[in-house]
JSON list of C-alpha atoms in Angstrom, two decimals:
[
{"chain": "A", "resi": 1, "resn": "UNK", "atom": "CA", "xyz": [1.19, 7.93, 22.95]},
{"chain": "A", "resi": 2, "resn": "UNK", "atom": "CA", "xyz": [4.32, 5.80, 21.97]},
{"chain": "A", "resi": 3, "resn": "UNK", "atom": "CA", "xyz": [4.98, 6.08, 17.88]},
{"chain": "A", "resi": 4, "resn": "UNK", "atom": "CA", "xyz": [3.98, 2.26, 16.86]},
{"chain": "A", "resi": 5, "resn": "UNK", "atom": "CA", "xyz": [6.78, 0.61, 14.58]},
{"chain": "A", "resi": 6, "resn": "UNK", "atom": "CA", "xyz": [5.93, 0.03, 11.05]},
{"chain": "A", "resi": 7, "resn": "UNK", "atom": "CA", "xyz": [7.40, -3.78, 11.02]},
{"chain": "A", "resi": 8, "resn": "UNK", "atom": "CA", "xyz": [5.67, -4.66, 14.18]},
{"chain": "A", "resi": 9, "resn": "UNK", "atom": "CA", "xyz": [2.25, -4.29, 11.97]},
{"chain": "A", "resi": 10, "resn": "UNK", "atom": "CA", "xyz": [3.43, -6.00, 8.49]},
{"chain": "A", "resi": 11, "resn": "UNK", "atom": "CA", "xyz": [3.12, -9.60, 7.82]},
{"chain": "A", "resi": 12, "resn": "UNK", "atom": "CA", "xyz": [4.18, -12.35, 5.66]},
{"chain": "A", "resi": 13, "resn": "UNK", "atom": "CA", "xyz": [4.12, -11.63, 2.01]},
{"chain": "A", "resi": 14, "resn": "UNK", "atom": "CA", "xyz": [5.28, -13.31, -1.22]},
{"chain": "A", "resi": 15, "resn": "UNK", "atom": "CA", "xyz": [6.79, -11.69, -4.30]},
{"chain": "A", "resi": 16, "resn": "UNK", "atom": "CA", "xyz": [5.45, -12.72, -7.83]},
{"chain": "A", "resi": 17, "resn": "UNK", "atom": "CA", "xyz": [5.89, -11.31, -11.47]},
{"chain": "A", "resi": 18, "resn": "UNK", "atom": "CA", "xyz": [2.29, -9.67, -13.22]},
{"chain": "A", "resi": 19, "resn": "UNK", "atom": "CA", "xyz": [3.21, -12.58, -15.87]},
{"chain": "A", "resi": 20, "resn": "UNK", "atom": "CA", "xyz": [2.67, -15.23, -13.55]},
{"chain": "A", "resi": 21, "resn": "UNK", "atom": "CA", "xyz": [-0.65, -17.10, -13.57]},
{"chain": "A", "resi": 22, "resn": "UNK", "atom": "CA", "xyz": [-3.49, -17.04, -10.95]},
{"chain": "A", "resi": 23, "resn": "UNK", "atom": "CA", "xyz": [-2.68, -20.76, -10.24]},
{"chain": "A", "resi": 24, "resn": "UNK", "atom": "CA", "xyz": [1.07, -19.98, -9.89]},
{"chain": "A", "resi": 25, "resn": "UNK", "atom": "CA", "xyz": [0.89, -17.23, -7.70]},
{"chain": "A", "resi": 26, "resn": "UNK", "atom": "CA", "xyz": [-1.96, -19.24, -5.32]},
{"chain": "A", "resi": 27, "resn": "UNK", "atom": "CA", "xyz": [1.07, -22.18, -5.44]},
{"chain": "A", "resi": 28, "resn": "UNK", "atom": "CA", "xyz": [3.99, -19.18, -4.64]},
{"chain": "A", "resi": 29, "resn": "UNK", "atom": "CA", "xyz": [1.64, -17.93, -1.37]},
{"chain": "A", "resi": 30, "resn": "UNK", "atom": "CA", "xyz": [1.18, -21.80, -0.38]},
{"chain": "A", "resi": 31, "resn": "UNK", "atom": "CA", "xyz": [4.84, -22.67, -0.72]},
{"chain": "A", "resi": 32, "resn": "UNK", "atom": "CA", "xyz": [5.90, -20.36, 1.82]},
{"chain": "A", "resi": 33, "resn": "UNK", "atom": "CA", "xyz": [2.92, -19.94, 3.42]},
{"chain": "A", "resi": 34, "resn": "UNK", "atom": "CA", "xyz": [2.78, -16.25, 3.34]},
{"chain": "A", "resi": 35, "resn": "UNK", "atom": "CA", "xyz": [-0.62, -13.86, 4.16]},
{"chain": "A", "resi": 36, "resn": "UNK", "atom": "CA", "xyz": [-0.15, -12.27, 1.36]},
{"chain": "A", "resi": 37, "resn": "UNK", "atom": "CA", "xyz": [0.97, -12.10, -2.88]},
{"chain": "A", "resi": 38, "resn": "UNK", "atom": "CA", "xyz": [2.82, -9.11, -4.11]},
{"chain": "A", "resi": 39, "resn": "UNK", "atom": "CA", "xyz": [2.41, -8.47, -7.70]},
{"chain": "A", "resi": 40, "resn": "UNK", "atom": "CA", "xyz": [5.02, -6.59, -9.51]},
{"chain": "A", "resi": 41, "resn": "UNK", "atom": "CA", "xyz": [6.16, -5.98, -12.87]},
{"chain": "A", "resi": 42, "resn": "UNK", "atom": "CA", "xyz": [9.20, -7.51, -14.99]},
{"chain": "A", "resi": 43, "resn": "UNK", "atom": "CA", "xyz": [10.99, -3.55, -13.55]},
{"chain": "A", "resi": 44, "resn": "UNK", "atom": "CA", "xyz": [10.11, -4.35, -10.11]},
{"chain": "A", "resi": 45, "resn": "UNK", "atom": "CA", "xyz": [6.80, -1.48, -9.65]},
{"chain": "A", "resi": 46, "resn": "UNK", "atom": "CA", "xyz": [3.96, -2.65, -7.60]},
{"chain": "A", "resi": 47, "resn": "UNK", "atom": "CA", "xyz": [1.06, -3.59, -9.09]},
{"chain": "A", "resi": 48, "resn": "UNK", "atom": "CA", "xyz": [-1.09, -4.85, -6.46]},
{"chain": "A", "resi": 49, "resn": "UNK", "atom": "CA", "xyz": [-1.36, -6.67, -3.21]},
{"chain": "A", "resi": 50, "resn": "UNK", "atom": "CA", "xyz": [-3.87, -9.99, -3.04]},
{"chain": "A", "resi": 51, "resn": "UNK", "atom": "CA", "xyz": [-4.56, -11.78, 0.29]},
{"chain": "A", "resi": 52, "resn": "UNK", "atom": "CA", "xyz": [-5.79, -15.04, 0.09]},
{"chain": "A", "resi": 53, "resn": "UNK", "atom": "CA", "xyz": [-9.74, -13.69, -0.43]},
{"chain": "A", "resi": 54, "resn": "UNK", "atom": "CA", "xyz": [-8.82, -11.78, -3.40]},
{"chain": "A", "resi": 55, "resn": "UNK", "atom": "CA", "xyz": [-6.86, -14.61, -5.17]},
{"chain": "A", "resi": 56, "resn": "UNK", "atom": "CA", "xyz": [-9.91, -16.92, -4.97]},
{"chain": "A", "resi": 57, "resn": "UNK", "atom": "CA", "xyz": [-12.63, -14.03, -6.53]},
{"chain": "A", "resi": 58, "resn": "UNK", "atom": "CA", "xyz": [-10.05, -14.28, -9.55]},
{"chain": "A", "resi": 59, "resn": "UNK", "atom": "CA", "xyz": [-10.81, -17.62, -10.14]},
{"chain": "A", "resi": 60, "resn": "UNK", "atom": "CA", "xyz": [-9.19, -20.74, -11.24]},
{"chain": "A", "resi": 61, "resn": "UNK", "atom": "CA", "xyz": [-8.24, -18.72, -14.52]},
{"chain": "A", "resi": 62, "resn": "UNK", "atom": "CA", "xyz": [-4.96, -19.12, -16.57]},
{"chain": "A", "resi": 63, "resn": "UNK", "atom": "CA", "xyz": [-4.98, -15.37, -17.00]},
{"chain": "A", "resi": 64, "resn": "UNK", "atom": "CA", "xyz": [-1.70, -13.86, -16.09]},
{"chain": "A", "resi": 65, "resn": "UNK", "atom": "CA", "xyz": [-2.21, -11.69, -12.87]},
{"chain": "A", "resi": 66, "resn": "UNK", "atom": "CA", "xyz": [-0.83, -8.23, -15.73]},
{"chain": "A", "resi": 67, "resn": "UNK", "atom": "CA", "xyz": [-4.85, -9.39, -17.25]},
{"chain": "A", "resi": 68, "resn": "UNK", "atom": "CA", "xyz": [-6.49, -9.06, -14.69]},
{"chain": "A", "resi": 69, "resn": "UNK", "atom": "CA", "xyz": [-5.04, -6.09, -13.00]},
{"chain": "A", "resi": 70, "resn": "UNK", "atom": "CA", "xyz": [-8.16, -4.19, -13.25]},
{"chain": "A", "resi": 71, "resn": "UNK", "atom": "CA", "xyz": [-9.56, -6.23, -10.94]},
{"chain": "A", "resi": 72, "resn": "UNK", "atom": "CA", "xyz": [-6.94, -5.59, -7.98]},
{"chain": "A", "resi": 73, "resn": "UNK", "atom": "CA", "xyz": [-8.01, -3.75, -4.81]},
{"chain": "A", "resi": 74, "resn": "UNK", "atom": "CA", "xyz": [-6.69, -0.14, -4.87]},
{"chain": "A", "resi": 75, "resn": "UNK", "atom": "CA", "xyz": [-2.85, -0.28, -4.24]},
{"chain": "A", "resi": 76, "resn": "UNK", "atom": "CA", "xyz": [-1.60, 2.58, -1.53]},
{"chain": "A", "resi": 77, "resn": "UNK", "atom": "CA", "xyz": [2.27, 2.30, -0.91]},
{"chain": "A", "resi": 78, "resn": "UNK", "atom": "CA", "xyz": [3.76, 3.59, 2.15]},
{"chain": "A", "resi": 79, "resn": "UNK", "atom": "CA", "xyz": [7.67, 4.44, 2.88]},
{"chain": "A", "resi": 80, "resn": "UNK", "atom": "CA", "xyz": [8.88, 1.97, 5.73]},
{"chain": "A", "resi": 81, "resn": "UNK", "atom": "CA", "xyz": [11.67, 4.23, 7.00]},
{"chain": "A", "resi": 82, "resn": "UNK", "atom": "CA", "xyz": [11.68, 5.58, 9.32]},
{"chain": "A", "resi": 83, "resn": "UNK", "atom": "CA", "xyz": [10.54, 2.47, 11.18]},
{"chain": "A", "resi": 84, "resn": "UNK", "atom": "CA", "xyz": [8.30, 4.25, 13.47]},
{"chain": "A", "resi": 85, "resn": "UNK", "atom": "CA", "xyz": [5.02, 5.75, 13.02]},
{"chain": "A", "resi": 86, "resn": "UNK", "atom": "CA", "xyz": [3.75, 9.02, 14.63]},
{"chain": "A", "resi": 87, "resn": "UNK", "atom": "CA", "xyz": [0.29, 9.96, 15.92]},
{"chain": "A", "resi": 88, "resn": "UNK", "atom": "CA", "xyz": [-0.02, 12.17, 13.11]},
{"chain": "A", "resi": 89, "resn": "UNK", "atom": "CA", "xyz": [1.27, 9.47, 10.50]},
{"chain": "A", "resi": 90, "resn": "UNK", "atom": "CA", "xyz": [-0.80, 6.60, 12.10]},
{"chain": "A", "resi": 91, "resn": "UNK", "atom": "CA", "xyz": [-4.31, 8.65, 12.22]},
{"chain": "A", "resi": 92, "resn": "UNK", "atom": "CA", "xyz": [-3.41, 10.04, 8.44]},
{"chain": "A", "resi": 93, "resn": "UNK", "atom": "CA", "xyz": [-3.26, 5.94, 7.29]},
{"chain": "A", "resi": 94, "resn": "UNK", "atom": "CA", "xyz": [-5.78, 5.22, 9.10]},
{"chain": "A", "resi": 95, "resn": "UNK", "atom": "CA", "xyz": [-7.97, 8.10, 7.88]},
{"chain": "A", "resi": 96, "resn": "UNK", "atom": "CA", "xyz": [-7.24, 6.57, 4.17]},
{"chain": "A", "resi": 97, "resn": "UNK", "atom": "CA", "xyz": [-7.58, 3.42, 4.67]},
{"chain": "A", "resi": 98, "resn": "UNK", "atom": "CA", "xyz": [-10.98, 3.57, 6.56]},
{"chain": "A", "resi": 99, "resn": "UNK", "atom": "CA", "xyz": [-11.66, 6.89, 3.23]},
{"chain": "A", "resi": 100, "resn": "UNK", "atom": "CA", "xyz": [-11.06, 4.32, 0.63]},
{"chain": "A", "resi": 101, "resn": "UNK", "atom": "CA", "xyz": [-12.20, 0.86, 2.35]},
{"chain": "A", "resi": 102, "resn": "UNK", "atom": "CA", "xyz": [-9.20, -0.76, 1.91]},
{"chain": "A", "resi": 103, "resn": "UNK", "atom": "CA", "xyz": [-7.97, -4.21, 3.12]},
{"chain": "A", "resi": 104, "resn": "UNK", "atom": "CA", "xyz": [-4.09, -3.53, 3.35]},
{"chain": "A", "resi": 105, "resn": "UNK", "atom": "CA", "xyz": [-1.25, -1.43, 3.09]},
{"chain": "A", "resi": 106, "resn": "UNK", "atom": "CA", "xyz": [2.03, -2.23, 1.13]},
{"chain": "A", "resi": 107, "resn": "UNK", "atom": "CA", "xyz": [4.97, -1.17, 3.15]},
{"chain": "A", "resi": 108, "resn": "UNK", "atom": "CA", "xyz": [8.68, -0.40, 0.75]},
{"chain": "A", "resi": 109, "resn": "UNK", "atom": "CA", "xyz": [12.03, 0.06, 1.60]},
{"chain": "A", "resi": 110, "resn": "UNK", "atom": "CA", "xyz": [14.43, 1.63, -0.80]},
{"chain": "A", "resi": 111, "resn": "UNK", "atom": "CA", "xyz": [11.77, 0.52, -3.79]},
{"chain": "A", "resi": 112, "resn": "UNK", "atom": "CA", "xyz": [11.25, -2.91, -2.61]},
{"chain": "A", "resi": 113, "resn": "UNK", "atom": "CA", "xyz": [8.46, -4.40, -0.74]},
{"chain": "A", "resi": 114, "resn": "UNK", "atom": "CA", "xyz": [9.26, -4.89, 2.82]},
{"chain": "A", "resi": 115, "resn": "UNK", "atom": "CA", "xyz": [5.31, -6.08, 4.28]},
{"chain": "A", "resi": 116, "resn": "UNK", "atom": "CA", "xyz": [2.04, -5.87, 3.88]},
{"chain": "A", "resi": 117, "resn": "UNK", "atom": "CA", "xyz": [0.15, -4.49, 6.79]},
{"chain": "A", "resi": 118, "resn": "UNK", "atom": "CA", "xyz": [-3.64, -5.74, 6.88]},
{"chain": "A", "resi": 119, "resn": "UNK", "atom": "CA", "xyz": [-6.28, -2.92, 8.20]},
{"chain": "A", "resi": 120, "resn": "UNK", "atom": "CA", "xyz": [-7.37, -4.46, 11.02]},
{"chain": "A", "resi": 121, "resn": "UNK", "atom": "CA", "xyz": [-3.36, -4.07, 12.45]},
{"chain": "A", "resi": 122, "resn": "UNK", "atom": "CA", "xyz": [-4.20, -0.74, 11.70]},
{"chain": "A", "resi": 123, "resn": "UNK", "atom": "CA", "xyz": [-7.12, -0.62, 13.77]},
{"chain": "A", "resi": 124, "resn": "UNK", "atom": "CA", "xyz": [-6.06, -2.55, 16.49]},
{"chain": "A", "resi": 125, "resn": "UNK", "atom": "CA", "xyz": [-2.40, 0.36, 16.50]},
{"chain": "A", "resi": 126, "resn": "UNK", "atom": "CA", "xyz": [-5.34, 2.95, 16.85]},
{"chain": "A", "resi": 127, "resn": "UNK", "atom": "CA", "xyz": [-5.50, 4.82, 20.60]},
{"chain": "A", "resi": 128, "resn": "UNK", "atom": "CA", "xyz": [-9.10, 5.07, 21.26]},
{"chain": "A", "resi": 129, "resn": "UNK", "atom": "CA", "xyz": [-8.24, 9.06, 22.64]},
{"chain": "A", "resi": 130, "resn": "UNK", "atom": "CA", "xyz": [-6.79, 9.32, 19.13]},
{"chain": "A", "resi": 131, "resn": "UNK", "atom": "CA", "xyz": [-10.06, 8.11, 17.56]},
{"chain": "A", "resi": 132, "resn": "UNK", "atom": "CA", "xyz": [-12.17, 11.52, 19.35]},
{"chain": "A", "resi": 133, "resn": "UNK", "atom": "CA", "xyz": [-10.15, 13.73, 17.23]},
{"chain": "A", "resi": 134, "resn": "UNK", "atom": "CA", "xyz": [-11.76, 12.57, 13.97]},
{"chain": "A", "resi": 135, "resn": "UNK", "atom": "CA", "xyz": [-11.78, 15.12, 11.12]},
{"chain": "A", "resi": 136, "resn": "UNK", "atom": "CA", "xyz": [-9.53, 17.46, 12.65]},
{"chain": "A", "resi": 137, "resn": "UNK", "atom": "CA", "xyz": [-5.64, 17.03, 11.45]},
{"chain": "A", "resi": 138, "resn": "UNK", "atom": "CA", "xyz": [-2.95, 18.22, 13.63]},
{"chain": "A", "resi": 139, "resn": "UNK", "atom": "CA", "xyz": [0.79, 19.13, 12.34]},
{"chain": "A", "resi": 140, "resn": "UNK", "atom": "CA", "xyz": [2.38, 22.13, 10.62]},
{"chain": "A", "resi": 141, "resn": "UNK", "atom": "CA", "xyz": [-0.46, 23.50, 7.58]},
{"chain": "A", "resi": 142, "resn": "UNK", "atom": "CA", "xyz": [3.00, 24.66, 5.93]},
{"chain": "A", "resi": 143, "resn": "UNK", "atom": "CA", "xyz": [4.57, 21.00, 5.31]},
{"chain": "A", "resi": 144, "resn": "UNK", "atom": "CA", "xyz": [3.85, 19.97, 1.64]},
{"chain": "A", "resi": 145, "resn": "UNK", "atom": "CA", "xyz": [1.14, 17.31, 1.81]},
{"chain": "A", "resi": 146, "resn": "UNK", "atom": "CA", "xyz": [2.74, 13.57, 2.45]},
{"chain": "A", "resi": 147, "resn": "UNK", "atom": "CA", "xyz": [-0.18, 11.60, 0.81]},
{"chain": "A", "resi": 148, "resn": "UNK", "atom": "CA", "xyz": [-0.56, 11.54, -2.67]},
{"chain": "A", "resi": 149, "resn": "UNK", "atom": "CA", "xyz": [-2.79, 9.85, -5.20]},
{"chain": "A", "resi": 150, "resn": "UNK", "atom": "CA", "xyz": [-2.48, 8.76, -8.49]},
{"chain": "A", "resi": 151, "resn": "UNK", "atom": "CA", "xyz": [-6.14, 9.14, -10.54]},
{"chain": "A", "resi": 152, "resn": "UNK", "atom": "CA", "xyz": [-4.67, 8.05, -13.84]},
{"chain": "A", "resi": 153, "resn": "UNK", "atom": "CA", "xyz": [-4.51, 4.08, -12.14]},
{"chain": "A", "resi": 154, "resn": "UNK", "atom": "CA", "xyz": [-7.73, 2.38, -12.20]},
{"chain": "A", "resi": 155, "resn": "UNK", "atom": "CA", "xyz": [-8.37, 1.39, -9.14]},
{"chain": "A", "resi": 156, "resn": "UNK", "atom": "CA", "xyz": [-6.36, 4.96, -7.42]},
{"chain": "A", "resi": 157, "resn": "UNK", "atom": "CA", "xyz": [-3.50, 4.04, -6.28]},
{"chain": "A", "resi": 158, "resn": "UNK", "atom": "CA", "xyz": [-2.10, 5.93, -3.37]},
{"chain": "A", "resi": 159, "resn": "UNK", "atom": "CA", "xyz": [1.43, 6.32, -2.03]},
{"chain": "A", "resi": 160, "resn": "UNK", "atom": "CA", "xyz": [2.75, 7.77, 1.47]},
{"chain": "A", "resi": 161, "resn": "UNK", "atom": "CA", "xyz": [6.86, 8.18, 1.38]},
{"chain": "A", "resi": 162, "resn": "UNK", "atom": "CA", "xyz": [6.43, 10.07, 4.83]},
{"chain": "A", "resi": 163, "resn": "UNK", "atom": "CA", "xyz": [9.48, 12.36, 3.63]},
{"chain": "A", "resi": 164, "resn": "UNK", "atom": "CA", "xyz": [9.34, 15.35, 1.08]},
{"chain": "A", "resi": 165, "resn": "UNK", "atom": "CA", "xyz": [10.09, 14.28, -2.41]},
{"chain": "A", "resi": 166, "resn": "UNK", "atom": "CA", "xyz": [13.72, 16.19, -3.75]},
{"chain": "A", "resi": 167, "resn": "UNK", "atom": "CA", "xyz": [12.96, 19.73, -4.02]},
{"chain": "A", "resi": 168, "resn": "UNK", "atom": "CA", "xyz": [9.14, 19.71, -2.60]},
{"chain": "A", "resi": 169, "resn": "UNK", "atom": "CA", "xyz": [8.62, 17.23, -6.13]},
{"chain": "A", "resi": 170, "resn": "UNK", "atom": "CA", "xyz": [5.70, 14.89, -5.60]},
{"chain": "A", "resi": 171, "resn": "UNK", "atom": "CA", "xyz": [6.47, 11.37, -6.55]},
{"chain": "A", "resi": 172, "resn": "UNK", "atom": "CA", "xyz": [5.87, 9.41, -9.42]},
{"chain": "A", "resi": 173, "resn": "UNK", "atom": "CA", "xyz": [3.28, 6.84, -9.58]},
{"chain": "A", "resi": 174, "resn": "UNK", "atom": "CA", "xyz": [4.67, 3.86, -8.16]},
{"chain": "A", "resi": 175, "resn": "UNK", "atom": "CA", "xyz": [1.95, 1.27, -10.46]},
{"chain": "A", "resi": 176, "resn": "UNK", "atom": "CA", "xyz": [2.51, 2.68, -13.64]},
{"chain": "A", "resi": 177, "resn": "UNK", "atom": "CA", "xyz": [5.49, 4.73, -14.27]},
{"chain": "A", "resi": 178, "resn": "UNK", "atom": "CA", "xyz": [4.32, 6.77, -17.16]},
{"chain": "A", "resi": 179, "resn": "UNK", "atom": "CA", "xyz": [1.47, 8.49, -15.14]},
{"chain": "A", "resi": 180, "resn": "UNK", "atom": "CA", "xyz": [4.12, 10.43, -13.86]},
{"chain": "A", "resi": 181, "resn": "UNK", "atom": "CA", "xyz": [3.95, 12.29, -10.76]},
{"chain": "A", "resi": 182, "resn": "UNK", "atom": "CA", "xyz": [0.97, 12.03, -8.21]},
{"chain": "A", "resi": 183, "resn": "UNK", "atom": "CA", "xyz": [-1.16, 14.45, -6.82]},
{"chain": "A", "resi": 184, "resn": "UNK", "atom": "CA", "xyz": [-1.85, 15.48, -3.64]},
{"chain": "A", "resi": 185, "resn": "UNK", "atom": "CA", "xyz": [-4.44, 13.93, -1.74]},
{"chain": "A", "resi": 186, "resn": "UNK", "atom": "CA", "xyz": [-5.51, 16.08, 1.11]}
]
């Protein structure tokens, strides 16, 4: 199999502040007609990702989206570069995704969000050969896991740089920077 490239699965996404209000950020994804909000805070860390569907459970509140971050879907970050995904790397997301029922993926370059890739682009990326291997993991058992999770976030929020941190360090939790570094989620 081909490796499948990363920006050929994202689409459309808006950035908004967490201090922004439901209403606002509905009115940011309608502007430019994006799939998808990004929620970050006022130092640029992900918070969440909302498609359309998870704006409208929030309501027609004039909460600010930082109040009602408990009610995000479970936020799982993954490194965009390299552009291209592996076998190994696609089956792995997949794996988590499908793990954790989650909708979508946020996709960063160099700290910034880059796309938001929805799970059924996921699915549809999927071999079906690659789908008979299930439960059994292929690659080198010496690499230092490449999937992490941070349990201190409520929902877990997950990150995949796809490189090894500086000196084998896991990385820090991309949501809320004081929960420090992640562990690994094998």
């Amino acid at each position: 199999m081909r490796a499948v490239l990363l920006s050929s699965l994202t689409r459309s996404h808006v950035v908004v502040r967490d201090d922004v209000e439901v209403p606002q950020a509905r009115a940011a994804l309608d502007r430019v007609d994006a799939e998808y909000v990004v929620v970050v805070t006022s130092d640029g860390h992900p918070l969440g990702v909302l498609g359309r569907p998870e704006l409208a459970d929030l309501g027609s509140t004039a909460e600010t989206l930082t109040a009602l971050a408990h009610r995000f879907p479970a936020l799982v970050v993954i490194g965009g570069d390299p552009d291209e995904l592996d076998v190994d790397e696609l089956f792995d997301l997949a794996e988590l995704v499908g793990r954790e029922g989650l909708r979508f993926v946020l996709v960063e370059r160099d700290g910034q969000p880059s796309g938001v890739v929805p799970r059924a682009a996921i699915a549809e990326a999927l071999p079906l050969d690659l789908l008979d291997t299930a439960g059994v993991r292929s690659g080198n058992p010496d690499v230092p896991a490449l999937r992490y999770v941070c349990r201190k976030c409520a929902p877990p929020s997950f990150q995949l740089p796809r490189a090894p941190g500086e000196n084998g360090r896991p990385p820090n939790c991309r949501r809320v920077f004081f929960h420090g570094a992640m562990d690994a989620d094998a």
